[in-house]
Short mmCIF file of C-alpha atoms in Angstrom, two decimals:
data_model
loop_
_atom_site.label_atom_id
_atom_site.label_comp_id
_atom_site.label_asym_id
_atom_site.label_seq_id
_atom_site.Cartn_x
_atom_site.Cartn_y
_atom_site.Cartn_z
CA UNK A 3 0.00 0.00 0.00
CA UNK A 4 1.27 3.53 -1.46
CA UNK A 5 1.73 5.83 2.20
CA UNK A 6 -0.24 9.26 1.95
CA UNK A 7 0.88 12.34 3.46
CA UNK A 8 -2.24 14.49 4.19
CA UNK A 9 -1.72 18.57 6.00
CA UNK A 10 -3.79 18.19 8.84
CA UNK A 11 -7.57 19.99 7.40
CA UNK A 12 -8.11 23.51 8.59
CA UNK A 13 -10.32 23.70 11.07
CA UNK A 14 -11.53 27.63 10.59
CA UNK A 15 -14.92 28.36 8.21
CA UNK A 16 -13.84 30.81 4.98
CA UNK A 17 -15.90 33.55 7.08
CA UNK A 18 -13.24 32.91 9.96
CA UNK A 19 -10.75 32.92 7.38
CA UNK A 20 -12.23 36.03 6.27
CA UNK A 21 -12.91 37.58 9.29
CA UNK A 22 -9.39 37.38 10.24
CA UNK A 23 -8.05 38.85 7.06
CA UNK A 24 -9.87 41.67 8.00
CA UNK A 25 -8.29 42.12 11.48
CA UNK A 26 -4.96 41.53 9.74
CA UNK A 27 -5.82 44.30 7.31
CA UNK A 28 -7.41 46.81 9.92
CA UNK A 29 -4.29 46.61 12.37
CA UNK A 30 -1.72 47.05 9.35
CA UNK A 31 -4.00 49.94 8.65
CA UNK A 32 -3.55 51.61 12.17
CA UNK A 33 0.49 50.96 12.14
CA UNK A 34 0.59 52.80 9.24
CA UNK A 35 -1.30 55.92 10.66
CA UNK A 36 1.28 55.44 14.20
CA UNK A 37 4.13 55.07 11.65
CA UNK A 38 3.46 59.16 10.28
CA UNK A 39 4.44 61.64 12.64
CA UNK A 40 1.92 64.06 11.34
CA UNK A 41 -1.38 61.85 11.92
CA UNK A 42 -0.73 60.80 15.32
CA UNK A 43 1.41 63.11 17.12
CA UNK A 44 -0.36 65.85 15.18
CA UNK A 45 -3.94 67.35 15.48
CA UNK A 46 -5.52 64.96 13.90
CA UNK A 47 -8.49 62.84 16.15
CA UNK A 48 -8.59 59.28 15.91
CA UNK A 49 -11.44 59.61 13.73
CA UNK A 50 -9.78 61.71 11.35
CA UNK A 51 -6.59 59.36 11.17
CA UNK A 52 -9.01 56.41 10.22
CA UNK A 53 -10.31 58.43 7.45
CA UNK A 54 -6.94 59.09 6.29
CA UNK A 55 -5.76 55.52 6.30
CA UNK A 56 -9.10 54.14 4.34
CA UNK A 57 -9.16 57.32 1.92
CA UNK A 58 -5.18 56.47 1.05
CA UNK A 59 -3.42 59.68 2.33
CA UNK A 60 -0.80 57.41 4.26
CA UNK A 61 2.35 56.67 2.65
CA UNK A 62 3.59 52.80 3.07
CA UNK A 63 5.09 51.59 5.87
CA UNK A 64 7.57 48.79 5.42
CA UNK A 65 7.34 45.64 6.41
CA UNK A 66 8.23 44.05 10.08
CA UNK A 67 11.67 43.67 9.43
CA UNK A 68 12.80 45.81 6.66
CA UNK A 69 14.50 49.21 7.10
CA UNK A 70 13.06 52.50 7.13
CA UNK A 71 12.35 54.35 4.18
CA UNK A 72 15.18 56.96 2.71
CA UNK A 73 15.86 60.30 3.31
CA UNK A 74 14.15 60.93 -0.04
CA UNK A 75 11.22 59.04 0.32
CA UNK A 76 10.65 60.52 3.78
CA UNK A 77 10.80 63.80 2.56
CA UNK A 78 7.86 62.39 0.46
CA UNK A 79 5.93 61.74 2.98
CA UNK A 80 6.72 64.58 5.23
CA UNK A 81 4.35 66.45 2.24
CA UNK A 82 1.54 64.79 1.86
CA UNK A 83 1.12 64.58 5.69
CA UNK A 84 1.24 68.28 5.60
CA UNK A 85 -1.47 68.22 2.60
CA UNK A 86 -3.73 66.18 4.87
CA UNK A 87 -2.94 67.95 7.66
CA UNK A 88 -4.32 70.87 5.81
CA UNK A 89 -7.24 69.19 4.53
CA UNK A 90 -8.92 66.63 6.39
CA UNK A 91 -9.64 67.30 10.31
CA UNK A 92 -7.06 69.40 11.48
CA UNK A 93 -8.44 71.39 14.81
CA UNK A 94 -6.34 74.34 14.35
CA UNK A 95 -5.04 75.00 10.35
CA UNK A 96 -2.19 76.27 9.56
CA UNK A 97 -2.39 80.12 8.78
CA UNK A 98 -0.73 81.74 5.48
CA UNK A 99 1.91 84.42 6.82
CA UNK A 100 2.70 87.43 4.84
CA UNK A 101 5.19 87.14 2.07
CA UNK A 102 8.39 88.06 3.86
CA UNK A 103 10.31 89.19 0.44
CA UNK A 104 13.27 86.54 1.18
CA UNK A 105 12.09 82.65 -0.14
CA UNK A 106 13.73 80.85 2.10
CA UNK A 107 12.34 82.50 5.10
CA UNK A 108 9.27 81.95 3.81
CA UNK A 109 9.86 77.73 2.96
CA UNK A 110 10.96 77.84 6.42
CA UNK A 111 8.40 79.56 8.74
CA UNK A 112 5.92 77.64 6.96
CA UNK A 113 7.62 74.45 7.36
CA UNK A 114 7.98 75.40 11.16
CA UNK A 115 4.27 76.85 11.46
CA UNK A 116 2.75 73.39 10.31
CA UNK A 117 4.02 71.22 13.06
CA UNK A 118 5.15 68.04 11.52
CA UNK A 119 8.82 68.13 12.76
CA UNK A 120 10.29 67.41 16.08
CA UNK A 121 12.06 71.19 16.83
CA UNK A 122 11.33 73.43 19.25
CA UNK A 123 13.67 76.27 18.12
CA UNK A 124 14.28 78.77 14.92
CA UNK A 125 17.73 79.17 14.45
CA UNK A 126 17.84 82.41 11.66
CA UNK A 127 21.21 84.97 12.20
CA UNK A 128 22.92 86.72 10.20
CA UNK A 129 20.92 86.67 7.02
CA UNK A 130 19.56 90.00 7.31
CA UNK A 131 15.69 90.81 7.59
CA UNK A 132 13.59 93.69 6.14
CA UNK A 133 10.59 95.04 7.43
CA UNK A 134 8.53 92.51 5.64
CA UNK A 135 10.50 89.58 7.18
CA UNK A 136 9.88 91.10 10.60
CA UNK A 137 6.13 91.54 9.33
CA UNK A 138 6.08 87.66 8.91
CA UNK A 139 8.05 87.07 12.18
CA UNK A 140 5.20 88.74 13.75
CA UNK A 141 2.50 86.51 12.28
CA UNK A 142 4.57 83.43 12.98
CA UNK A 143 4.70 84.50 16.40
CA UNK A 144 0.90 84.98 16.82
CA UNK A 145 -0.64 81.63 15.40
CA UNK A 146 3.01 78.80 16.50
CA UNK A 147 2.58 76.88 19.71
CA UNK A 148 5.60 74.67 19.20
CA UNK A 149 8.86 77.07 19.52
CA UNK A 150 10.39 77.89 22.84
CA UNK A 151 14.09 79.49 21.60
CA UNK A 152 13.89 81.88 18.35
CA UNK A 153 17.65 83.50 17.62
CA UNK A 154 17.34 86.49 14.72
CA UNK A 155 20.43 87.95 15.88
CA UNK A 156 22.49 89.62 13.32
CA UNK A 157 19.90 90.76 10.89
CA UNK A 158 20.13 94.44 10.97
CA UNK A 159 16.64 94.41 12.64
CA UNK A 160 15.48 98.55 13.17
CA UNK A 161 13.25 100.20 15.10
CA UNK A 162 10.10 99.50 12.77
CA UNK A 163 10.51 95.54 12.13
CA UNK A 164 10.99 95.16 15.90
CA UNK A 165 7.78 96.83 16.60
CA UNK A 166 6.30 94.54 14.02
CA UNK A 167 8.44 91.58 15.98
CA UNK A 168 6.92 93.08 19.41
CA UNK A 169 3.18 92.88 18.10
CA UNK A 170 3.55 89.08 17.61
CA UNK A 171 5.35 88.33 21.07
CA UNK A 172 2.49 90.39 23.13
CA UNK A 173 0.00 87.41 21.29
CA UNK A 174 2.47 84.52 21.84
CA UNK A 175 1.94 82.22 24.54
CA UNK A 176 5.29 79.18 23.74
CA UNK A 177 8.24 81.40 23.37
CA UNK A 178 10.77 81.46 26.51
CA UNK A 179 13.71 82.94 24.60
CA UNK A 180 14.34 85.70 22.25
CA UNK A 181 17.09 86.71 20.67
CA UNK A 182 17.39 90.13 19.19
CA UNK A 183 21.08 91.07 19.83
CA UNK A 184 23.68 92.14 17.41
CA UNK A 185 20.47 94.22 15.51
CA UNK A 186 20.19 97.70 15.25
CA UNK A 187 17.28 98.38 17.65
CA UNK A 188 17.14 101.68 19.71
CA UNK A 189 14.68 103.39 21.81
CA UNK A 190 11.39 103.08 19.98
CA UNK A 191 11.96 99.00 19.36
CA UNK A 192 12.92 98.66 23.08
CA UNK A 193 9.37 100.47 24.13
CA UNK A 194 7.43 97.97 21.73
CA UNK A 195 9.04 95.38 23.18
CA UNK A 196 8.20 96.94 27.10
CA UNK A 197 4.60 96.93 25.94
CA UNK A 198 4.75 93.49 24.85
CA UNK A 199 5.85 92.11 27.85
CA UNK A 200 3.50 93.93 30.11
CA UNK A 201 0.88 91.33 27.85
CA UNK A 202 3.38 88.22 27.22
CA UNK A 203 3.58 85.54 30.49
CA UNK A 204 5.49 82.96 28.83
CA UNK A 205 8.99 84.66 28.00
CA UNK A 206 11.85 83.68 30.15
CA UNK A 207 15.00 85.51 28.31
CA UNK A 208 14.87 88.10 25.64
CA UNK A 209 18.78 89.42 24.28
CA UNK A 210 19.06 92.98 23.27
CA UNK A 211 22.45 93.37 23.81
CA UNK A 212 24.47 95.57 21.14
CA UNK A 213 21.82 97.44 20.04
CA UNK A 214 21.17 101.09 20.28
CA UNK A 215 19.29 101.46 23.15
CA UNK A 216 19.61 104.54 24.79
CA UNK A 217 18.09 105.36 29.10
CA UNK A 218 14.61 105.62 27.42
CA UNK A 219 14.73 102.36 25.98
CA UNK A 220 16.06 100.74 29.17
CA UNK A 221 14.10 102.72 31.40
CA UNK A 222 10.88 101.37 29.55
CA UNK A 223 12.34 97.64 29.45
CA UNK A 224 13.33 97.70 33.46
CA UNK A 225 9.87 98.58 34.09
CA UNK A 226 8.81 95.85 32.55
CA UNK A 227 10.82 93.46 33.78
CA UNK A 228 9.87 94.85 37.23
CA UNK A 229 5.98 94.29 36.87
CA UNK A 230 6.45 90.32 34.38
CA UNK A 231 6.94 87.47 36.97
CA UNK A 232 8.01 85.05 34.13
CA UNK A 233 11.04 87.13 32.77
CA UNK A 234 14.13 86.18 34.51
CA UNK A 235 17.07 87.26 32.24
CA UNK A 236 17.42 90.70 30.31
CA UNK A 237 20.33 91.46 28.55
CA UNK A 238 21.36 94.92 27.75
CA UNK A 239 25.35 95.05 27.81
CA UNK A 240 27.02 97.18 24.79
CA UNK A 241 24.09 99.21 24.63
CA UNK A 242 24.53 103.10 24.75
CA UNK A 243 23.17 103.67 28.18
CA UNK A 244 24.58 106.46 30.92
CA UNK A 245 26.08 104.97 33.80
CA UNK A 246 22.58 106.73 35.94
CA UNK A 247 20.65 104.07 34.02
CA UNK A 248 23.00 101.23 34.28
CA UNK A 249 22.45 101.53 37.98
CA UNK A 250 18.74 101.34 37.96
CA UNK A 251 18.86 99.04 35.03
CA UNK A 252 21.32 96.28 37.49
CA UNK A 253 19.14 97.07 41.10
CA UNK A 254 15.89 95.91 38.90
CA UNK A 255 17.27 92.56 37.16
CA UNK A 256 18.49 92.01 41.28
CA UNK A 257 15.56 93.29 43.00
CA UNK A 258 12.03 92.86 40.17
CA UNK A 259 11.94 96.32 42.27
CA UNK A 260 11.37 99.62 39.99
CA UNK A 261 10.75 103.20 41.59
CA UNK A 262 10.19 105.96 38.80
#
C-alpha cells in the first residue's frame, strides 16, 4: 500500500478565514497611521486618522523587518502629511503668513508653522531681515505653539521691524527665549518690546544686547521686567546707556523692584 501524506484539514470556516483577514488588514491599517508623525502626534483625532488611512493619504510603511524608508522618500511623505494635515480634520489649520520678500524664510516659517517636525527652536542669524521679514516674524509669532528658543540675531533688525516683531510676542503664549542682539534696535523697538511684555507671560529671556538702546529704551524695558513674573534674564550690555541708568537698570534685574 502507497503511504499518503495528508496537512492536517483547517479547522476555521472561509468567514473565519475572512474575518481574520480583515483584522490583519485593519491593524496594518492603524500601524501605518502610528508610523506618520503628522497623523498621530499631530492634530488629527482618531477619527480623522481612520479616514486618512481608508481614503489612502498614508504613505507605506515597510514591512516588520525591513529598514526605514530613505531620506528621499521621507521627505515624500513629510508632504503629503502636511497636505492632509491641511485638509482633512485638522483642529487648528495652519495660517498663510505674509510674504516676507526673502524665499527661504518663507519655505521655512511655513515648514515650522505646520508642526510636523520634532524642533522646538528657529535658528535664523545673520541673514539679514527687512521690514517685511519682521512683518512675517510677527505673524509666525501669533498663530506657532511649538517654539520655545527663536535667535534672529544679526539681521540688521530697526526700530520698525521690531515693533512689528513686538506685536507678535504680546500674542504669543510658547516662546521662553528671544534673541534680538547684534540688531540695530534703539529706543522706539525697546518700548514695543516693554509693551509686549507687560501682555506676554510665557517669555523667560529676551537678548538685546548691542543694540542702540539709549536710558529711554532701558528705562521702559526695566519697568517691565519689574511688573512680568516670568522674565528672569534681560540682557542689555554694549548698549549706549549712561552709567545713571545702568544703575537702575542692574538694582531691577536684582531686586524685580522699579521706583520711577
Amino acid at each position: 500500500l502507497e503511504q499518503v501524506s495528508e496537512q492536517p484539514p483547517s479547522h476555521e470556516s472561509p468567514l473565519q478565514q475572512q474575518q481574520q483577514q480583515t483584522s490583519a488588514d485593519q491593524a496594518e491599517r492603524q500601524q501605518k497611521v502610528r508610523w506618520l508623525p503628522g497623523l498621530r502626534y499631530g492634530s488629527k483625532t482618531a477619527a480623522a486618522e481612520s479616514a486618512a488611512a481608508k481614503d489612502g493619504q498614508v504613505s507605506e510603511q515597510p514591512a516588520p523587518g525591513s529598514q526605514m524608508p530613505d531620506s528621499s522618500s521621507a521627505s515624500s511623505s513629510r508632504s503629503s502629511i502636511a497636505s492632509a494635515s491641511a485638509t482633512a480634520g485638522s483642529s487648528k489649520p495652519a495660517s498663510k503668513l505674509p510674504p516676507s520678500g526673502n524665499a527661504q524664510l518663507d519655505k521655512y516659517l511655513n515648514y515650522l508653522l505646520r508642526g510636523a517636525h520634532p524642533h522646538s527652536f528657529m535658528y535664523y542669524p545673520s541673514w539679514g531681515m527687512s521690514e517685511d521679514g519682521c512683518a512675517a516674524i510677527g505673524e509666525f509669532l501669533r498663530h506657532d505653539r511649538r517654539i520655545k528658543v527663536m535667535t534672529l540675531s544679526e539681521n540688521s533688525i530697526r526700530d520698525e521691524g521690531c515693533e512689528l516683531i513686538a506685536e507678535g510676542l504680546a500674542a504669543n503664549r510658547t516662546l521662553t527665549v528671544l534673541d534680538l542682539s547684534n540688531n540695530k534696535i534703539s529706543d522706539t523697538g525697546a518700548i514695543a518690546l516693554a509693551e509686549a511684555l507687560h501682555l506676554n507671560n510665557t517669555l523667560k529671556e529676551l537678548k538685546l544686547s548691542n543694540n542702540k538702546i539709549g536710558d529711554e529704551g532701558a528705562e521702559a524695558l526695566a519697568a517691565a521686567f519689574a511688573g512680568n513674573s516670568t522674565l528672569k534674564r534681560l540682557h542689555l550690555t554694549g548698549n549706549p546707556l549712561t552709567a545713571a541708568q545702568k544703575q537702575v537698570v542692574e538694582h531691577v534685574l536684582k531686586t524685580r523692584v522699579y521706583k520711577m
